[in-house]
mmCIF file of C-alpha atoms in Angstrom:
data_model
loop_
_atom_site.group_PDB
_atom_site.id
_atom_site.type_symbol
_atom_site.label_atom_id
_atom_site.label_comp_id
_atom_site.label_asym_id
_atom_site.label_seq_id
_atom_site.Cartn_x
_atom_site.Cartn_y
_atom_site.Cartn_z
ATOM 1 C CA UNK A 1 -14.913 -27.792 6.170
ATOM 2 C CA UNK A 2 -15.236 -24.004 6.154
ATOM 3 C CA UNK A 3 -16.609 -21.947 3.028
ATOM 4 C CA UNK A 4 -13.906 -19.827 1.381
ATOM 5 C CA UNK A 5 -15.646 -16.935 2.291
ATOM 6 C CA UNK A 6 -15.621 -17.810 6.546
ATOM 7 C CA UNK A 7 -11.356 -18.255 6.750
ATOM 8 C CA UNK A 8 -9.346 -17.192 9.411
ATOM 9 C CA UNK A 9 -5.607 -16.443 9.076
ATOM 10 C CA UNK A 10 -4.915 -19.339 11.049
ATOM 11 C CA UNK A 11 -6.332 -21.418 7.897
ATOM 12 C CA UNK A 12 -3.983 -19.829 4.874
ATOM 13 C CA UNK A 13 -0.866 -21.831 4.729
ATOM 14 C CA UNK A 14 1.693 -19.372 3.909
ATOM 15 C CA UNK A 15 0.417 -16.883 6.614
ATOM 16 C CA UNK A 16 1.055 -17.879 10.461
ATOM 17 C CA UNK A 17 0.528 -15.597 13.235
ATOM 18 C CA UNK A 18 3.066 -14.722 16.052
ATOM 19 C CA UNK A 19 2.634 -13.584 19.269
ATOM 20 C CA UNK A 20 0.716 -10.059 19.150
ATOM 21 C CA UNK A 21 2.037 -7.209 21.392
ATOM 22 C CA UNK A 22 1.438 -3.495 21.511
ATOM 23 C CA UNK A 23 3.636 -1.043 20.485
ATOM 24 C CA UNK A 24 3.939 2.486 20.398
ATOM 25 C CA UNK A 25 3.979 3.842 16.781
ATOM 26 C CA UNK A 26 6.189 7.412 16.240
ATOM 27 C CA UNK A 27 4.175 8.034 19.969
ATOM 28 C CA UNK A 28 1.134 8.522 18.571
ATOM 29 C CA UNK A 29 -0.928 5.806 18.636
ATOM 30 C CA UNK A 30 -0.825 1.910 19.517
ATOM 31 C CA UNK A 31 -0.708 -0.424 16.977
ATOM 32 C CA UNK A 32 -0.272 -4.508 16.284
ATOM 33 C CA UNK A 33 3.146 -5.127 15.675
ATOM 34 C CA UNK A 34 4.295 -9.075 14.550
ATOM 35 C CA UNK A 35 1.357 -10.359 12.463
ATOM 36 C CA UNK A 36 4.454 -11.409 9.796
ATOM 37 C CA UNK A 37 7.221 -13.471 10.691
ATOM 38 C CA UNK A 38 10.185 -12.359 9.586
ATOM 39 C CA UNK A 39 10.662 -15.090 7.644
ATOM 40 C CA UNK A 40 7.572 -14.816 5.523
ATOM 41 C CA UNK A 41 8.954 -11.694 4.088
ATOM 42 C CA UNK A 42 10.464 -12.242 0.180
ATOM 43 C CA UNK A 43 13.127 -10.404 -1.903
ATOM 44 C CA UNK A 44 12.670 -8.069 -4.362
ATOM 45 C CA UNK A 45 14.626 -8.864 -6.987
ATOM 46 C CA UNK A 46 17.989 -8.179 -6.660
ATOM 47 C CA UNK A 47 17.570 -4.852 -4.792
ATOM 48 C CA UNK A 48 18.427 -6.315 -1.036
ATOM 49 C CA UNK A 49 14.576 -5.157 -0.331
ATOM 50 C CA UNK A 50 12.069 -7.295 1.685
ATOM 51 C CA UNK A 51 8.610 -7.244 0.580
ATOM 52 C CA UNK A 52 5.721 -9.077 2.375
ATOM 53 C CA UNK A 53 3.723 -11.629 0.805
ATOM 54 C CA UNK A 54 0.702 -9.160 1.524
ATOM 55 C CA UNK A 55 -0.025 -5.855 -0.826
ATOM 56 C CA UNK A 56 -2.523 -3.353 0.210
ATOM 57 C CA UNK A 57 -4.592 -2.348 -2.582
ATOM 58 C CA UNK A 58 -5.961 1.227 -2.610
ATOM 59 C CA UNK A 59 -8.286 1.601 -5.804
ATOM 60 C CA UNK A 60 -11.169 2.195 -3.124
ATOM 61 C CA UNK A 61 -9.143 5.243 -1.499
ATOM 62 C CA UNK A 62 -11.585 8.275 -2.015
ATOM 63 C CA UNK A 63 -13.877 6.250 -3.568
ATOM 64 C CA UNK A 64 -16.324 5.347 -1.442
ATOM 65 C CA UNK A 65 -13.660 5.274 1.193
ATOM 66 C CA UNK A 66 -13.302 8.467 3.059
ATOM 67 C CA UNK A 67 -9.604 9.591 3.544
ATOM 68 C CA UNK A 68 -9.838 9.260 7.803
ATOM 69 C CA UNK A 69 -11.054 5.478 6.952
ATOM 70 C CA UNK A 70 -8.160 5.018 4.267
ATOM 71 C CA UNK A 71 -5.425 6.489 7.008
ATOM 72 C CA UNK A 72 -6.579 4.151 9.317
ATOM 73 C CA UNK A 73 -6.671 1.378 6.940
ATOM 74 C CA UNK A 74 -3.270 1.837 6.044
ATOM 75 C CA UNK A 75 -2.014 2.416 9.861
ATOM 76 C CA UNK A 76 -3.267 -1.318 10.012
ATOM 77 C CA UNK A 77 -1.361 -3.108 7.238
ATOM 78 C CA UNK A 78 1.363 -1.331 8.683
ATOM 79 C CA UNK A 79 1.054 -2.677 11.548
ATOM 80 C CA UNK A 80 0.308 -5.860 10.357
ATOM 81 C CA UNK A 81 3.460 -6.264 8.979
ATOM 82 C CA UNK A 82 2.588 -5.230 5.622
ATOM 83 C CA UNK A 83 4.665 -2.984 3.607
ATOM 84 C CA UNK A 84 3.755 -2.648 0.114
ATOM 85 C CA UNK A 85 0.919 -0.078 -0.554
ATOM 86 C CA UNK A 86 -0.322 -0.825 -4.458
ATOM 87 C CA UNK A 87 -2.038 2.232 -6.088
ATOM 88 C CA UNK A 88 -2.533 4.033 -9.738
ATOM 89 C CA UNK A 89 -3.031 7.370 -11.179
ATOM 90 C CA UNK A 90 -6.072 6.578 -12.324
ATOM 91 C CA UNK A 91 -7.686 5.916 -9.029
ATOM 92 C CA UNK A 92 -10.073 8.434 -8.472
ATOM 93 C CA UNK A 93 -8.218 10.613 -10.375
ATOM 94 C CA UNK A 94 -5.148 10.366 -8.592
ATOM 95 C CA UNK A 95 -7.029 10.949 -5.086
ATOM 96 C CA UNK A 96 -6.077 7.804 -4.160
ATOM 97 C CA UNK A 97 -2.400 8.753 -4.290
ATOM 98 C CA UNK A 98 -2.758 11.948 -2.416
ATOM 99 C CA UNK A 99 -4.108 10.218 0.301
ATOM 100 C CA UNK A 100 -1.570 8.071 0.748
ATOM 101 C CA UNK A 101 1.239 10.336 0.174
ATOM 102 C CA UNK A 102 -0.714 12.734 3.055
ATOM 103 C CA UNK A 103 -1.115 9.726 5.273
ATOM 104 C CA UNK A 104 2.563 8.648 4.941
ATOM 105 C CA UNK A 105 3.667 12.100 5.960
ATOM 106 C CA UNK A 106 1.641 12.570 8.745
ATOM 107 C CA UNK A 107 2.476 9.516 10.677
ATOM 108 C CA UNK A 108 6.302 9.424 9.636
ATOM 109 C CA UNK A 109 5.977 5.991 8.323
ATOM 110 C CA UNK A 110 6.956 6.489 4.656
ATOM 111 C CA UNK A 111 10.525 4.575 4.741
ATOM 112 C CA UNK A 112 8.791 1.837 6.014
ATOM 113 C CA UNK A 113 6.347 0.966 3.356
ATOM 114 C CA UNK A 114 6.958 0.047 -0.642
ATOM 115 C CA UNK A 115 5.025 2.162 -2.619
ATOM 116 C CA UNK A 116 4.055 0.813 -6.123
ATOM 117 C CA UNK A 117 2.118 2.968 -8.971
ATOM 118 C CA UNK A 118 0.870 2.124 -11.985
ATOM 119 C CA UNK A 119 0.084 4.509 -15.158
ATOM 120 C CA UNK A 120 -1.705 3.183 -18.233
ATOM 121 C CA UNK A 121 -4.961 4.996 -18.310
ATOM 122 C CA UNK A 122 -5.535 8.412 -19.293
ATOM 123 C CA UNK A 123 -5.421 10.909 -16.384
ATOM 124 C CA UNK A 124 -6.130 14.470 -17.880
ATOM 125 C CA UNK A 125 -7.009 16.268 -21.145
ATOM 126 C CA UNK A 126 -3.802 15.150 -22.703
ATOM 127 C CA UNK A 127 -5.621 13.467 -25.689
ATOM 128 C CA UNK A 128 -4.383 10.692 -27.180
ATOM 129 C CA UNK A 129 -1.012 10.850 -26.002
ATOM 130 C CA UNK A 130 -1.997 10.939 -22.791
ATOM 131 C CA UNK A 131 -2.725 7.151 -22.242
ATOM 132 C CA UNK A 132 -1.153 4.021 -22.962
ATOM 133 C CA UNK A 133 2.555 3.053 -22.451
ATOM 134 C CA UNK A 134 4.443 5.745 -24.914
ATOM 135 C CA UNK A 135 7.138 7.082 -23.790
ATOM 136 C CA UNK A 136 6.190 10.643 -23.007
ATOM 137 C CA UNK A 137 2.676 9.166 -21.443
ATOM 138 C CA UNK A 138 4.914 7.645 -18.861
ATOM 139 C CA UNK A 139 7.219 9.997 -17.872
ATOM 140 C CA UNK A 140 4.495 12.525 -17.276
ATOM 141 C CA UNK A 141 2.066 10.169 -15.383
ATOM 142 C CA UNK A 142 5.678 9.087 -13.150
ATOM 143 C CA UNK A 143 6.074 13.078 -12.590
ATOM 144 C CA UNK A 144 2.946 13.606 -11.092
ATOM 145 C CA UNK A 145 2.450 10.411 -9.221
ATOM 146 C CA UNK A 146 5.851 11.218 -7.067
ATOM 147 C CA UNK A 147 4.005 14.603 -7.431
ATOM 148 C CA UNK A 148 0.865 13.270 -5.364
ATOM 149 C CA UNK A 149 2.793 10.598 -3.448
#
């Protein structure tokens, strides 16, 4: 039996691979296209929207990782099939989110991809109204999130 720490894809249930095949991506590079079945991929709610079992989490995005590392990191999820990107405002002080938002932009992608934020922490010099869940907090940390995204 393998350690936890040594499994391939091939060993998580929920996850099977498909047949791989290259395909050009908005002509710019090659990519893996397939790594989800269709099938794997769950509805959000009510909205109609697919999500895939898979998030990409971002909270290293500009720290340590550089921002030519975290474009090519997400061109892979993509890729792979995933297509929800997970990030925060407090991640390296809203780095994180610029780097995405750049990255989206520059390869064209961004209607392909679910983009989830989160805003709890205090971002700024705002005080003490400038953390938690009030009201005001959250409309101003949603303001400059779509700001940075």
């Amino acid at each position: 039996r393998r350690s936890a720490g040594n499994r391939a894809c091939s060993d998580v249930p929920a996850f099977r691979r498909v047949q791989l095949h290259a395909r050009r991506v908005n002509h710019r590079r090659w990519g893996l296209h397939g790594v989800l079945e269709e099938s794997f991929y769950r509805p959000l709610g009510r909205t109609g929207v697919r999500v895939s079992p898979l998030g990409l989490g971002t909270d290293n995005f500009a720290n340590p990782t550089t921002e030519k590392d975290a474009a090519q990191i997400i061109g892979f999820a993509i890729d792979s099939g995933i297509n929800l990107i997970d990030t925060a405002n407090s991640y390296a002080g809203g780095e994180s989110e610029k780097i995405i938002g750049r990255t989206l932009k520059a390869s064209g992608l961004r209607d392909d991809v679910l983009l989830a934020t989160k805003a709890f922490y205090p971002t700024g010099t705002g005080g003490i109204n400038d953390q938690r869940t009030s009201r005001r907090h959250l409309i101003h940390a949603c303001e400059n999130s779509l700001r940075r995204l």
